[in-house]
PDB file of C-alpha atoms in Angstrom:
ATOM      1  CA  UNK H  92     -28.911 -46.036  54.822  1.00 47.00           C
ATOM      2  CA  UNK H  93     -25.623 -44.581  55.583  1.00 50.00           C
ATOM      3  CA  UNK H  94     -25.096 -41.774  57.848  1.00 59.00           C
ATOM      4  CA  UNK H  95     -22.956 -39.651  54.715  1.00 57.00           C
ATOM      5  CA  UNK H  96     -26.478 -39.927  52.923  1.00 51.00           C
ATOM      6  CA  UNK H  97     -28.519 -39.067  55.772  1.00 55.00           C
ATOM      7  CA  UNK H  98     -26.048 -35.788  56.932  1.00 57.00           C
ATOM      8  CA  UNK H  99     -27.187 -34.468  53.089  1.00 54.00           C
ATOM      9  CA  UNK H 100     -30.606 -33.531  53.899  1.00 50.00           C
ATOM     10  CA  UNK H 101     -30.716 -31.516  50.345  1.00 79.00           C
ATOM     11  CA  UNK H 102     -30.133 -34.205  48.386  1.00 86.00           C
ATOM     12  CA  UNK H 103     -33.638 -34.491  47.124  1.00 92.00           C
ATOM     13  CA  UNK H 104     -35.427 -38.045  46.329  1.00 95.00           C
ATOM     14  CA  UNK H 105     -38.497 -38.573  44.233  1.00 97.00           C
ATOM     15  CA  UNK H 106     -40.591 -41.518  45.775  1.00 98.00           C
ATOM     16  CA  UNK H 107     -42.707 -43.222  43.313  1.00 97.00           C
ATOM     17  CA  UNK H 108     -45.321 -45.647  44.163  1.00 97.00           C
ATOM     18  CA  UNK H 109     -48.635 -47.008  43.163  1.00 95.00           C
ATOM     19  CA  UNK H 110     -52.166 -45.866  44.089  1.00 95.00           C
ATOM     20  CA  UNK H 111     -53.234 -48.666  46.137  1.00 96.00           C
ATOM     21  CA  UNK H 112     -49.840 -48.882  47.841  1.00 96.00           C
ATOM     22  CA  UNK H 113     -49.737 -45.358  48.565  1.00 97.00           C
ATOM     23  CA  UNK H 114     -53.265 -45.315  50.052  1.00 97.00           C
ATOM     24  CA  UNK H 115     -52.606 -48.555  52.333  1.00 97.00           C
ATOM     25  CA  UNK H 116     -49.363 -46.348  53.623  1.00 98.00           C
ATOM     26  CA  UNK H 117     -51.950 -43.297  53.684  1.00 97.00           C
ATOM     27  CA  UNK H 118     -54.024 -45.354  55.950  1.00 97.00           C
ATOM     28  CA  UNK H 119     -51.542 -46.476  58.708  1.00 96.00           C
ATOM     29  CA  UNK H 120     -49.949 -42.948  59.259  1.00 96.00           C
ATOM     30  CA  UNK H 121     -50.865 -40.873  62.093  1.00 96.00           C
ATOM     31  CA  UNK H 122     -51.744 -37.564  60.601  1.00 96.00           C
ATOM     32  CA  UNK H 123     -50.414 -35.772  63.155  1.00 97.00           C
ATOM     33  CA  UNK H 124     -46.739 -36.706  61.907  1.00 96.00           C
ATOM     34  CA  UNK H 125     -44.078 -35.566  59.691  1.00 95.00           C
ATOM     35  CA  UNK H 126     -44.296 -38.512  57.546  1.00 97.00           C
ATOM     36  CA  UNK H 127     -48.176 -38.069  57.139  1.00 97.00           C
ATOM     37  CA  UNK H 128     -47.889 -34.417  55.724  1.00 97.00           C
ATOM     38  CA  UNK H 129     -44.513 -35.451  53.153  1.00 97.00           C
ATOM     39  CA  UNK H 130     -47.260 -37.880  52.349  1.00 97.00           C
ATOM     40  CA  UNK H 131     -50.395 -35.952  51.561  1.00 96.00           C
ATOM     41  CA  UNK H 132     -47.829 -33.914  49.666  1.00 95.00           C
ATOM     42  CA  UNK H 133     -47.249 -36.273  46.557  1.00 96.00           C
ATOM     43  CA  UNK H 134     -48.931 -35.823  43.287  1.00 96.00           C
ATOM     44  CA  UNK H 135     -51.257 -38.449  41.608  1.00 95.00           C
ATOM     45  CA  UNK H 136     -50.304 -38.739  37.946  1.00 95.00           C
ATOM     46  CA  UNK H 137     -51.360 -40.833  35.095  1.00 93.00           C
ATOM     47  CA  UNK H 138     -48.636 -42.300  32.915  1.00 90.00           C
ATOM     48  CA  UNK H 139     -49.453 -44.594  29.871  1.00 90.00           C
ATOM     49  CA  UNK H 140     -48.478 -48.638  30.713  1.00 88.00           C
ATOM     50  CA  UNK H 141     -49.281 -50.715  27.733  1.00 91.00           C
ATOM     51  CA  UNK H 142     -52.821 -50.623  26.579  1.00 93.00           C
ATOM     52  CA  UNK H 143     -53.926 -48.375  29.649  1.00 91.00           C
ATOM     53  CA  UNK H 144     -53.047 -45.824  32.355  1.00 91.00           C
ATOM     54  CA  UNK H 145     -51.700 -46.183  35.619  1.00 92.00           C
ATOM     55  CA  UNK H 146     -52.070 -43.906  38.583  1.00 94.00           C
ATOM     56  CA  UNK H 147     -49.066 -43.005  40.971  1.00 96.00           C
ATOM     57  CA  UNK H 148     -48.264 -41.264  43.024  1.00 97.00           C
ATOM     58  CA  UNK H 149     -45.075 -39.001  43.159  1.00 97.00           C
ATOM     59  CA  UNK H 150     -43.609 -37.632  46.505  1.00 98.00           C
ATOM     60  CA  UNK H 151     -40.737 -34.976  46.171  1.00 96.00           C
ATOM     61  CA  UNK H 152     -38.802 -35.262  49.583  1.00 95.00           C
ATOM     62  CA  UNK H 153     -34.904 -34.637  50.882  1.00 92.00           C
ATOM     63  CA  UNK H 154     -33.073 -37.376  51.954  1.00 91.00           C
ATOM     64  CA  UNK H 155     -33.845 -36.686  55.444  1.00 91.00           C
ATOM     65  CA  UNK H 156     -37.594 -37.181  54.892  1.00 94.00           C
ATOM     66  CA  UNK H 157     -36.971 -40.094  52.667  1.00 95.00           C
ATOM     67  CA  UNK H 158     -35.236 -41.921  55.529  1.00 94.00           C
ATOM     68  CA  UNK H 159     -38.332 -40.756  58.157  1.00 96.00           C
ATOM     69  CA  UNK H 160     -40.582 -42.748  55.241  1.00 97.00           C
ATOM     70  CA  UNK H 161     -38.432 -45.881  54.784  1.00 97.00           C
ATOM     71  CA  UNK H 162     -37.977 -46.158  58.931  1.00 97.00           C
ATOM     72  CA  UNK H 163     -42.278 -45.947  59.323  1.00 97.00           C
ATOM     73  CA  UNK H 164     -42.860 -48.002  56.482  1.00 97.00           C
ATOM     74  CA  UNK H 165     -40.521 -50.697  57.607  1.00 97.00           C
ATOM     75  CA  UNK H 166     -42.564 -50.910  60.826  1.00 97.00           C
ATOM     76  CA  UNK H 167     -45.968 -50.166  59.543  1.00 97.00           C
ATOM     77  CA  UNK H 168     -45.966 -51.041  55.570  1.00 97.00           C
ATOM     78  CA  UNK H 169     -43.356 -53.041  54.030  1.00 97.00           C
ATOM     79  CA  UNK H 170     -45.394 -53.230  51.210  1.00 96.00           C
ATOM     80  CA  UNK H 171     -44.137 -50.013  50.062  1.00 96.00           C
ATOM     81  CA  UNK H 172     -40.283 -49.937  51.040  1.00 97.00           C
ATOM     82  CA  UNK H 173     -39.310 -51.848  47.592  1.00 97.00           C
ATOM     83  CA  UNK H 174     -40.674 -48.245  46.106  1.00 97.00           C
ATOM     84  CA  UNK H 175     -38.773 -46.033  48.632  1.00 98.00           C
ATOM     85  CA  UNK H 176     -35.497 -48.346  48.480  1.00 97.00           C
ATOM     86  CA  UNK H 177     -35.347 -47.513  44.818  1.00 97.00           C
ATOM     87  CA  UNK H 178     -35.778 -44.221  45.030  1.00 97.00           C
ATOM     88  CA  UNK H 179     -33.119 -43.397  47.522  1.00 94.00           C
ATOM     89  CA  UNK H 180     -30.845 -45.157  45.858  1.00 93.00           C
ATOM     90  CA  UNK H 181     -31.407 -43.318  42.739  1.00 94.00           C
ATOM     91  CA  UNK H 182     -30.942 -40.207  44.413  1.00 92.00           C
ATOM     92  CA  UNK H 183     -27.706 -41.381  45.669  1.00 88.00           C
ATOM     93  CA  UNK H 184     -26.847 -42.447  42.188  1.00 87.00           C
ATOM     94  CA  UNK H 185     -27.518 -38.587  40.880  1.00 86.00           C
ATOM     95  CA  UNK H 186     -26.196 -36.760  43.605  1.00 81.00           C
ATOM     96  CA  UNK H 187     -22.416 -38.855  43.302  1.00 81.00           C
ATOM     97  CA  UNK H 188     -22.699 -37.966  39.554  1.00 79.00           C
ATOM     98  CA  UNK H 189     -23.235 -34.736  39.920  1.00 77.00           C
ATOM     99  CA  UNK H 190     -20.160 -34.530  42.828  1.00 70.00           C
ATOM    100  CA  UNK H 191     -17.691 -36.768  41.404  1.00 67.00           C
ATOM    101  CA  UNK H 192     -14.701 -34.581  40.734  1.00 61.00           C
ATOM    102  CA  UNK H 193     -13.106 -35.930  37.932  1.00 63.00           C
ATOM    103  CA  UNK H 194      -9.342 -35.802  38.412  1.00 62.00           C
ATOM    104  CA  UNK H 195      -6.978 -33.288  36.053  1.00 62.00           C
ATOM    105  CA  UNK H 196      -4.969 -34.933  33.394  1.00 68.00           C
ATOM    106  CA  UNK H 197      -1.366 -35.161  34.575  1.00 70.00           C
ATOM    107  CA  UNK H 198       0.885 -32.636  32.900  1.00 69.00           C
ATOM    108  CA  UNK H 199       4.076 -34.151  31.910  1.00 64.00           C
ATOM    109  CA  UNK H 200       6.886 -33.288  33.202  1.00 62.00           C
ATOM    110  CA  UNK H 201       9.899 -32.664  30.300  1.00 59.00           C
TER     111      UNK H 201
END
């Protein structure tokens, strides 16, 4: 992460993982802790994947709370950093979009 990303706490990430990943992460939280509640706060939705449904679970966090999740998860559950990896850098990805002054064209000068 770089500190440009983590001084735009509004920047806000959508963390998508599976079920079973998400409840292993549950599992080694303390639930006393910040990351626990941004946690518990995801929503489990079904989406369609080829012949059947899959179950995951979204969690709508700033960038600030995204970086609290990656730092646990790369002590307690690396299992699940692939999923929070991608979705910081996706916010990145929006947020320069939707920043990137494009430059005026230049008048000529006659």
């Amino acid at each position: 992460m770089t500190d440009f990303y983590k001084s735009l706490p509004t920047v806000p990430v959508n963390i998508e993982m599976p079920l079973p990943v998400y409840d292993g992460f549950v599992d080694k939280c303390d639930q006393s802790s910040r990351e626990y509640a941004i946690l518990k706060n995801g929503l489990i939705i079904r989406r369609p994947k080829g012949d059947h449904f899959e179950r995951i679970v979204e969690i709508a966090c700033d960038m600030d709370d995204a970086d609290k999740l990656f730092l646990l998860a790369s002590r307690v559950y690396p299992e699940t950093l692939e999923n929070i990896i991608k979705a910081i850098a996706q916010a990145k990805s929006d947020w320069l979009q939707q920043h990137t002054i494009t430059p005026l064209p230049q008048r000529s000068s006659h």
